Short mmCIF file of C-alpha atoms and ligand atoms in Angstrom, two decimals:
data_model
loop_
_atom_site.label_atom_id
_atom_site.label_comp_id
_atom_site.label_asym_id
_atom_site.label_seq_id
_atom_site.Cartn_x
_atom_site.Cartn_y
_atom_site.Cartn_z
CA UNK A 1 70.27 124.70 168.71
CA UNK A 2 73.64 124.60 170.46
CA UNK A 3 75.58 121.31 170.47
CA UNK A 4 78.98 121.83 172.11
CA UNK A 5 81.74 119.33 171.44
CA UNK A 6 81.77 118.59 175.17
CA UNK A 7 79.63 119.88 178.03
CA UNK A 8 81.19 119.05 181.39
CA UNK A 9 78.62 121.12 183.32
CA UNK A 10 76.04 118.43 182.70
CA UNK A 11 78.26 115.70 184.07
CA UNK A 12 79.15 117.83 187.08
CA UNK A 13 75.65 118.94 188.15
CA UNK A 14 74.42 115.58 189.56
CA UNK A 15 77.67 114.87 191.45
CA UNK A 16 78.35 118.43 192.61
CA UNK A 17 77.55 117.88 196.29
CA UNK A 18 79.64 114.73 196.43
CA UNK A 19 82.60 116.42 194.73
CA UNK A 20 82.44 119.44 197.03
CA UNK A 21 82.34 117.15 200.07
CA UNK A 22 85.41 115.30 198.83
CA UNK A 23 87.27 118.56 198.12
CA UNK A 24 86.31 119.85 201.57
CA UNK A 25 87.61 116.64 203.14
CA UNK A 26 91.03 117.24 201.54
CA UNK A 27 91.04 120.93 202.49
CA UNK A 28 90.15 120.09 206.07
CA UNK A 29 93.00 117.57 206.19
CA UNK A 30 95.48 120.12 204.77
CA UNK A 31 97.29 117.14 203.24
CA UNK A 32 97.72 117.94 199.55
CA UNK A 33 100.50 115.78 198.12
CA UNK A 34 100.18 111.97 197.85
CA UNK A 35 99.02 110.52 201.21
CA UNK A 36 95.89 108.57 202.16
CA UNK A 37 93.55 110.07 199.55
CA UNK A 38 95.93 109.14 196.73
CA UNK A 39 96.51 105.66 198.15
CA UNK A 40 92.76 105.04 198.33
CA UNK A 41 92.32 106.25 194.76
CA UNK A 42 95.15 104.00 193.56
CA UNK A 43 93.60 100.96 195.25
CA UNK A 44 90.17 101.69 193.78
CA UNK A 45 91.36 102.32 190.23
CA UNK A 46 93.68 99.27 190.33
CA UNK A 47 90.73 97.12 191.27
CA UNK A 48 88.51 98.68 188.58
CA UNK A 49 91.13 98.00 185.90
CA UNK A 50 92.16 94.63 187.34
CA UNK A 51 95.85 95.49 187.52
CA UNK A 52 98.44 94.91 190.25
CA UNK A 53 99.88 98.41 190.44
CA UNK A 54 98.23 101.77 189.75
CA UNK A 55 100.41 104.82 190.36
CA UNK A 56 98.78 108.25 190.28
CA UNK A 57 100.84 110.88 188.49
CA UNK A 58 100.58 114.54 187.52
CA UNK A 59 99.32 114.07 183.92
CA UNK A 60 99.07 111.62 181.05
CA UNK A 61 102.21 113.20 179.63
CA UNK A 62 104.09 112.57 182.87
CA UNK A 63 102.73 109.01 182.92
CA UNK A 64 104.45 108.41 179.56
CA UNK A 65 107.61 110.13 180.76
CA UNK A 66 107.76 108.13 184.01
CA UNK A 67 107.10 104.90 182.10
CA UNK A 68 109.93 105.55 179.62
CA UNK A 69 112.26 106.55 182.46
CA UNK A 70 111.36 103.47 184.53
CA UNK A 71 112.20 101.29 181.52
CA UNK A 72 115.53 103.08 181.15
CA UNK A 73 114.82 104.34 177.63
CA UNK A 74 117.31 107.04 176.64
CA UNK A 75 119.83 108.34 174.12
CA UNK A 76 120.63 105.92 171.30
CA UNK A 77 117.33 104.08 171.76
CA UNK A 78 114.48 103.97 169.28
CA UNK A 79 110.82 103.85 170.25
CA UNK A 80 108.27 102.82 167.61
CA UNK A 81 105.05 104.82 167.79
CA UNK A 82 102.25 105.86 165.42
CA UNK A 83 102.63 109.14 163.54
CA UNK A 84 98.97 109.92 164.31
CA UNK A 85 98.20 110.71 167.97
CA UNK A 86 98.29 113.54 170.49
CA UNK A 87 101.71 115.18 170.66
CA UNK A 88 102.65 113.85 174.12
CA UNK A 89 103.05 110.32 172.76
CA UNK A 90 106.03 111.28 170.62
CA UNK A 91 107.18 114.31 172.61
CA UNK A 92 107.98 112.18 175.67
CA UNK A 93 110.18 109.86 173.60
CA UNK A 94 112.29 112.81 172.51
CA UNK A 95 112.31 114.27 176.03
CA UNK A 96 114.10 111.20 177.42
CA UNK A 97 116.67 111.58 174.63
CA UNK A 98 115.46 108.64 172.55
CA UNK A 99 114.40 108.74 168.89
CA UNK A 100 110.75 108.26 167.96
CA UNK A 101 110.36 105.98 164.94
CA UNK A 102 107.04 106.76 163.30
CA UNK A 103 104.80 104.29 161.51
CA UNK A 104 101.54 104.69 159.63
CA UNK A 105 98.14 103.71 161.04
CA UNK A 106 95.32 101.43 159.97
CA UNK A 107 92.66 103.23 157.90
CA UNK A 108 89.73 101.63 159.73
CA UNK A 109 90.75 102.01 163.38
CA UNK A 110 93.35 104.84 163.03
CA UNK A 111 95.50 102.62 165.26
CA UNK A 112 99.03 101.39 164.70
CA UNK A 113 99.29 97.80 163.42
CA UNK A 114 101.56 94.91 164.38
CA UNK A 115 102.73 94.64 160.75
CA UNK A 116 103.84 98.27 160.60
CA UNK A 117 105.66 97.90 163.93
CA UNK A 118 107.34 94.70 162.78
CA UNK A 119 108.60 96.45 159.65
CA UNK A 120 110.07 99.31 161.70
CA UNK A 121 112.08 97.17 164.16
CA UNK A 122 115.83 97.71 164.24
CA UNK A 123 118.53 96.50 166.65
CA UNK A 124 118.08 99.83 168.47
CA UNK A 125 114.36 99.41 169.15
CA UNK A 126 114.04 99.74 172.94
CA UNK A 127 110.28 100.06 173.34
CA UNK A 128 107.02 99.96 171.39
CA UNK A 129 104.47 102.64 172.19
CA UNK A 130 101.05 101.92 170.64
CA UNK A 131 98.15 104.31 171.21
CA UNK A 132 94.53 103.21 171.71
CA UNK A 133 93.25 106.13 169.67
CA UNK A 134 89.78 107.61 170.20
CA UNK A 135 88.97 104.92 172.79
CA UNK A 136 89.43 101.74 170.77
CA UNK A 137 92.21 99.26 171.53
CA UNK A 138 94.97 98.76 169.02
CA UNK A 139 95.74 95.12 168.12
CA UNK A 140 97.55 94.52 171.41
CA UNK A 141 97.84 90.76 170.93
CA UNK A 142 99.50 91.17 167.53
CA UNK A 143 101.79 93.90 168.87
CA UNK A 144 102.72 91.85 171.94
CA UNK A 145 103.58 88.88 169.72
CA UNK A 146 106.02 91.06 167.75
CA UNK A 147 107.43 92.56 170.95
CA UNK A 148 107.76 89.38 173.01
CA UNK A 149 109.68 87.62 170.24
CA UNK A 150 112.41 90.23 170.72
CA UNK A 151 111.88 90.97 174.43
CA UNK A 152 110.99 94.58 173.69
CA UNK A 153 108.72 96.24 176.29
CA UNK A 154 105.33 97.60 175.24
CA UNK A 155 104.02 100.85 176.73
CA UNK A 156 100.31 101.34 176.04
CA UNK A 157 99.23 104.94 175.62
CA UNK A 158 95.73 104.46 177.01
CA UNK A 159 95.16 108.19 177.61
CA UNK A 160 91.98 108.06 175.50
CA UNK A 161 91.00 104.54 176.47
CA UNK A 162 90.15 104.13 180.14
CA UNK A 163 87.63 101.28 180.35
CA UNK A 164 88.15 100.23 176.72
CA UNK A 165 88.53 96.50 176.29
CA UNK A 166 89.75 94.02 173.77
CA UNK A 167 88.38 90.49 174.08
CA UNK A 168 87.27 91.31 177.60
CA UNK A 169 90.61 92.64 178.82
CA UNK A 170 91.22 96.22 179.91
CA UNK A 171 93.25 98.68 177.84
CA UNK A 172 96.41 99.73 179.60
CA UNK A 173 96.86 96.45 181.49
CA UNK A 174 98.02 94.22 178.64
CA UNK A 175 101.52 95.45 177.80
CA UNK A 176 104.35 96.05 180.26
CA UNK A 177 103.14 99.52 181.30
CA UNK A 178 99.92 101.44 180.71
CA UNK A 179 99.58 105.23 180.71
CA UNK A 180 96.32 107.07 181.33
CA UNK A 181 95.32 110.73 181.36
CA UNK A 182 92.68 112.38 183.52
CA UNK A 183 92.79 115.65 181.56
CA UNK A 184 89.29 117.12 182.08
CA UNK A 185 88.08 116.24 178.56
CA UNK A 186 89.08 112.57 178.79
CA UNK A 187 86.38 110.00 179.63
CA UNK A 188 87.44 110.11 183.28
CA UNK A 189 88.46 113.72 183.85
CA UNK A 190 89.99 115.35 186.92
CA UNK A 191 89.53 119.02 187.85
CA UNK A 192 92.92 119.89 186.43
CA UNK A 193 95.84 117.77 185.27
CA UNK A 194 96.29 114.20 186.50
CA UNK A 195 97.31 110.82 185.13
CA UNK A 196 98.02 107.19 185.97
CA UNK A 197 100.60 104.51 185.29
CA UNK A 198 99.61 100.85 185.53
CA UNK A 199 101.64 97.66 185.51
CA UNK A 200 101.47 94.05 186.63
CA UNK A 201 105.24 93.94 187.05
CA UNK A 202 106.28 94.53 190.69
CA UNK A 203 109.73 95.83 189.83
CA UNK A 204 108.43 98.25 187.19
CA UNK A 205 105.75 99.44 189.59
CA UNK A 206 108.39 100.19 192.18
CA UNK A 207 110.53 102.03 189.63
CA UNK A 208 107.60 104.19 188.50
CA UNK A 209 106.88 105.07 192.14
CA UNK A 210 110.52 106.10 192.53
CA UNK A 211 110.46 108.15 189.29
CA UNK A 212 107.28 109.91 190.40
CA UNK A 213 109.03 111.42 193.40
CA UNK A 214 112.60 112.35 192.42
CA UNK A 215 113.89 108.77 192.62
CA UNK A 216 113.70 109.20 196.37
CA UNK A 217 113.61 106.37 198.93
CA UNK A 218 113.81 106.81 201.84
CA UNK A 219 113.29 110.55 202.22
CA UNK A 220 116.21 112.59 200.81
CA UNK A 221 118.06 109.50 199.60
CA UNK A 222 117.93 109.51 195.80
CA UNK A 223 118.48 106.16 194.11
CA UNK A 224 117.85 107.34 190.57
CA UNK A 225 117.08 110.65 188.90
CA UNK A 226 113.33 110.98 188.73
CA UNK A 227 111.05 113.99 188.70
CA UNK A 228 108.04 115.56 190.35
CA UNK A 229 105.28 113.56 188.68
CA UNK A 230 103.03 113.43 191.75
CA UNK A 231 99.25 113.53 191.64
CA UNK A 232 97.49 116.03 193.94
CA UNK A 233 95.31 114.69 196.74
CA UNK A 234 92.56 117.06 195.51
CA UNK A 235 92.58 115.42 192.09
CA UNK A 236 92.56 111.96 193.64
CA UNK A 237 89.55 112.93 195.77
CA UNK A 238 87.61 114.22 192.74
CA UNK A 239 88.52 111.12 190.74
CA UNK A 240 87.31 108.88 193.58
CA UNK A 241 83.88 110.49 193.26
CA UNK A 242 83.82 110.14 189.47
CA UNK A 243 85.26 106.63 189.06
CA UNK A 244 82.10 104.74 190.14
CA UNK A 245 80.18 106.59 187.38
CA UNK A 246 82.61 105.74 184.60
CA UNK A 247 80.86 102.59 183.39
CA UNK A 248 77.51 104.37 183.01
CA UNK A 249 79.12 107.37 181.29
CA UNK A 250 80.84 105.01 178.87
CA UNK A 251 77.57 103.22 178.11
CA UNK A 252 75.96 106.58 177.34
CA UNK A 253 78.75 107.39 174.85
CA UNK A 254 78.29 103.98 173.22
CA UNK A 255 74.52 104.53 172.98
CA UNK A 256 75.19 107.88 171.30
CA UNK A 257 77.56 106.27 168.81
CA UNK A 258 74.88 103.70 167.93
CA UNK A 259 72.33 106.53 167.60
CA UNK A 260 74.60 108.43 165.18
CA UNK A 261 74.97 105.31 163.09
CA UNK A 262 71.21 104.75 162.93
CA UNK A 263 70.51 108.37 162.30
CA UNK A 264 73.08 108.75 159.48
CA UNK A 265 71.87 105.53 157.87
CA UNK A 266 68.27 106.72 157.92
CA UNK A 267 69.10 110.22 156.74
CA UNK A 268 71.20 108.95 153.84
CA UNK A 269 68.80 106.34 152.55
CA UNK A 270 67.84 107.77 149.16
CA UNK A 271 70.20 110.74 149.45
CA UNK A 272 71.50 111.56 145.97
CA UNK A 273 74.85 113.19 146.64
CA UNK A 274 76.17 111.56 149.82
CA UNK A 275 76.52 107.89 150.74
CA UNK A 276 78.11 105.90 153.55
CA UNK A 277 81.25 103.97 152.65
CA UNK A 278 83.56 101.78 154.72
CA UNK A 279 86.94 103.20 155.68
CA UNK A 280 89.73 102.78 153.18
CA UNK A 281 93.33 103.89 152.91
CA UNK A 282 92.46 106.46 150.25
CA UNK A 283 91.38 110.01 151.00
CA UNK A 284 87.61 110.26 151.31
CA UNK A 285 86.09 110.74 147.86
CA UNK A 286 83.53 113.44 147.07
CA UNK A 287 80.03 112.29 147.90
CA UNK A 288 81.08 109.80 150.56
CA UNK A 289 81.02 109.71 154.35
CA UNK A 290 82.77 107.21 156.64
CA UNK A 291 81.59 106.57 160.19
CA UNK A 292 83.78 105.08 162.96
CA UNK A 293 83.99 101.30 162.85
CA UNK A 294 84.30 99.32 166.07
CA UNK A 295 86.16 96.03 165.72
CA UNK A 296 84.12 93.00 166.90
CA UNK A 297 86.90 92.33 169.48
CA UNK A 298 86.66 95.82 170.91
CA UNK A 299 84.66 97.49 173.63
CA UNK A 300 85.00 100.98 172.15
CA UNK A 301 84.60 103.80 174.69
CA UNK A 302 84.31 106.63 172.15
CA UNK A 303 86.55 109.21 173.72
CA UNK A 304 86.07 110.66 170.24
CA UNK A 305 83.57 109.97 167.48
CA UNK A 306 85.50 110.71 164.30
CA UNK A 307 83.91 110.73 160.86
CA UNK A 308 85.67 111.17 157.53
CA UNK A 309 84.32 113.45 154.84
CA UNK A 310 85.24 115.22 151.66
CA UNK A 311 85.55 119.05 152.04
CA UNK A 312 85.99 118.64 155.80
CA UNK A 313 86.90 122.27 156.44
CA UNK A 314 83.84 123.58 154.62
CA UNK A 315 81.61 121.21 156.57
CA UNK A 316 83.25 122.27 159.80
CA UNK A 317 82.48 125.94 159.08
CA UNK A 318 78.85 125.08 158.40
CA UNK A 319 78.60 123.08 161.63
CA UNK A 320 80.12 125.94 163.61
CA UNK A 321 77.60 128.34 162.06
CA UNK A 322 74.81 125.94 163.09
CA UNK A 323 76.03 125.83 166.70
CA UNK A 324 77.75 122.44 166.51
CA UNK A 325 81.19 122.09 168.11
CA UNK A 326 83.74 119.90 166.30
CA UNK A 327 87.48 119.30 166.45
CA UNK A 328 90.22 117.91 164.23
CA UNK A 329 92.25 115.16 165.90
CA UNK A 330 94.84 115.73 164.48
CA UNK A 331 95.53 118.20 161.66
CA UNK A 332 99.25 117.36 161.34
CA UNK A 333 100.79 113.90 161.88
CA UNK A 334 104.01 113.80 163.91
CA UNK A 335 106.29 113.19 160.94
CA UNK A 336 105.23 116.54 159.43
CA UNK A 337 105.49 118.59 162.63
CA UNK A 338 108.17 121.31 162.65
CA UNK A 339 109.68 120.04 165.89
CA UNK A 340 110.38 116.64 164.33
CA UNK A 341 111.84 118.04 161.09
CA UNK A 342 115.35 117.00 162.21
CA UNK A 343 114.17 113.37 161.99
CA UNK A 344 114.02 113.83 158.21
CA UNK A 345 110.57 112.47 157.32
CA UNK A 346 108.89 113.70 154.14
CA UNK A 347 105.29 114.41 153.14
CA UNK A 348 103.86 111.27 151.58
CA UNK A 349 105.77 108.95 153.95
CA UNK A 350 102.60 107.86 155.79
CA UNK A 351 99.66 108.29 153.42
CA UNK A 352 96.94 106.86 155.68
CA UNK A 353 97.70 109.28 158.52
CA UNK A 354 98.07 112.16 156.07
CA UNK A 355 94.68 111.42 154.51
CA UNK A 356 93.04 111.11 157.94
CA UNK A 357 94.56 114.42 159.02
CA UNK A 358 92.96 116.06 155.97
CA UNK A 359 89.45 114.62 156.15
CA UNK A 360 88.61 113.50 159.70
CA UNK A 361 86.30 115.41 162.00
CA UNK A 362 85.29 114.69 165.61
CA UNK A 363 81.60 115.20 166.43
CA UNK A 364 80.06 115.71 169.89
CA UNK A 365 79.67 112.30 171.60
CA UNK A 366 79.56 113.04 175.37
CA UNK A 367 77.04 111.01 177.32
CA UNK A 368 74.51 113.73 178.11
CA UNK A 369 73.97 114.61 174.44
CA UNK A 370 70.27 114.36 173.58
CA UNK A 371 68.70 112.59 170.65
CA UNK A 372 67.49 115.94 169.31
CA UNK A 373 70.98 117.39 169.47
CA UNK A 374 72.33 114.41 167.55
CA UNK A 375 69.59 114.78 164.91
CA UNK A 376 70.62 118.42 164.49
CA UNK A 377 74.25 117.36 163.94
CA UNK A 378 73.26 114.70 161.40
CA UNK A 379 70.79 116.88 159.48
CA UNK A 380 73.31 119.75 159.30
CA UNK A 381 75.91 117.40 157.80
CA UNK A 382 73.49 115.81 155.37
CA UNK A 383 72.15 119.20 154.28
CA UNK A 384 75.66 120.53 153.64
CA UNK A 385 76.27 117.91 150.94
CA UNK A 386 72.89 118.23 149.29
C1 PLP B 401 95.57 113.39 176.38
C2 PLP B 401 96.62 112.52 175.82
C3 PLP B 401 97.92 112.44 176.37
C4 PLP B 401 98.43 113.37 177.41
O1 PLP B 401 97.69 113.49 178.55
P1 PLP B 401 97.76 114.82 179.45
O2 PLP B 401 97.08 114.40 180.70
O3 PLP B 401 97.05 115.89 178.72
O4 PLP B 401 99.19 115.14 179.67
C5 PLP B 401 98.80 111.49 175.86
N1 PLP B 401 98.45 110.70 174.84
C6 PLP B 401 97.24 110.77 174.26
C7 PLP B 401 96.90 109.83 173.15
C8 PLP B 401 96.29 111.69 174.72
O5 PLP B 401 95.09 111.76 174.13
#
């Protein structure tokens, strides 16, 4: 049986005609950059997220870059961010000339905590950049309390969290600026690169719009130095077709997460050499398996379903041999990446992230996954530790 990590063909098949009609509409208009299609998309996604301003950009990476630039973050500034995320989170901080200040993550959610951020504050802290990793919100309220006390802006990296909620409020709309990615493998994927910046602050919204298009307003009058962070009309048209399906796709991912939990629990009842244990800060011990834990406050959208196991690499090889796609998000935390060596962090600085990097494994969780495919994943894992 083949169980790919992600199968976008299955999502595409039922909407193919609608997507092709939308693409044709843009081709027939021969209007490819910004314009009416993008404006429509921005209105629709702003209303879905319940946010005042939604600004389509060229990628999630460029969303982060435009957000940092709009806030005026630059040389001499520090930005506090988790050491455990996709590279763009930290890379963008360095690209604007600021210094990323890494902190460890929580062992249960893999998210950065308010306590860790509080401990990393210095007089140079110019922004806080939490990530809603794997589709579950970080403790935004706790982080905002730390930030507001010092009037430090919060940029939410919601690239993996579109539609995620905490206490009924949407990820990416709670801090000062939210950044989303429509990379094809994200929960809402474009047909290429695309991203989004959100804010409820009129002035910040205006600044992000300026940054997106070379700081230009009106045409050929440049108020600030921005970049080309524009979203294509073709991507906006595709996203307009997909957006109305997002809620159902998310529900399917959540159903699959619940099915994994049931299936692992059943398969491990009476198993002699493998048992389920709650997440802890320590590396996963031999004979134990940890499943993702959704906080009671969270509406988790499962961009990834990440388990923790002993002998992760051996298990991964077995899964590959049995036709099951997996991925490691992420094998090396930021503070141990070569490109950040000049920052002077050492191995052992952030033990929770380092342990997670060594023993976490993402399993297939996309909505169209069948119950049989999930059983195959679970039985392959359970059999490996027998
Ligand atoms: C995907 C991702 C990004 C970058 O998005 P792109 O659209 O690929 O540039 C940034 N941060 C996180 C956490 C991501 O997962």
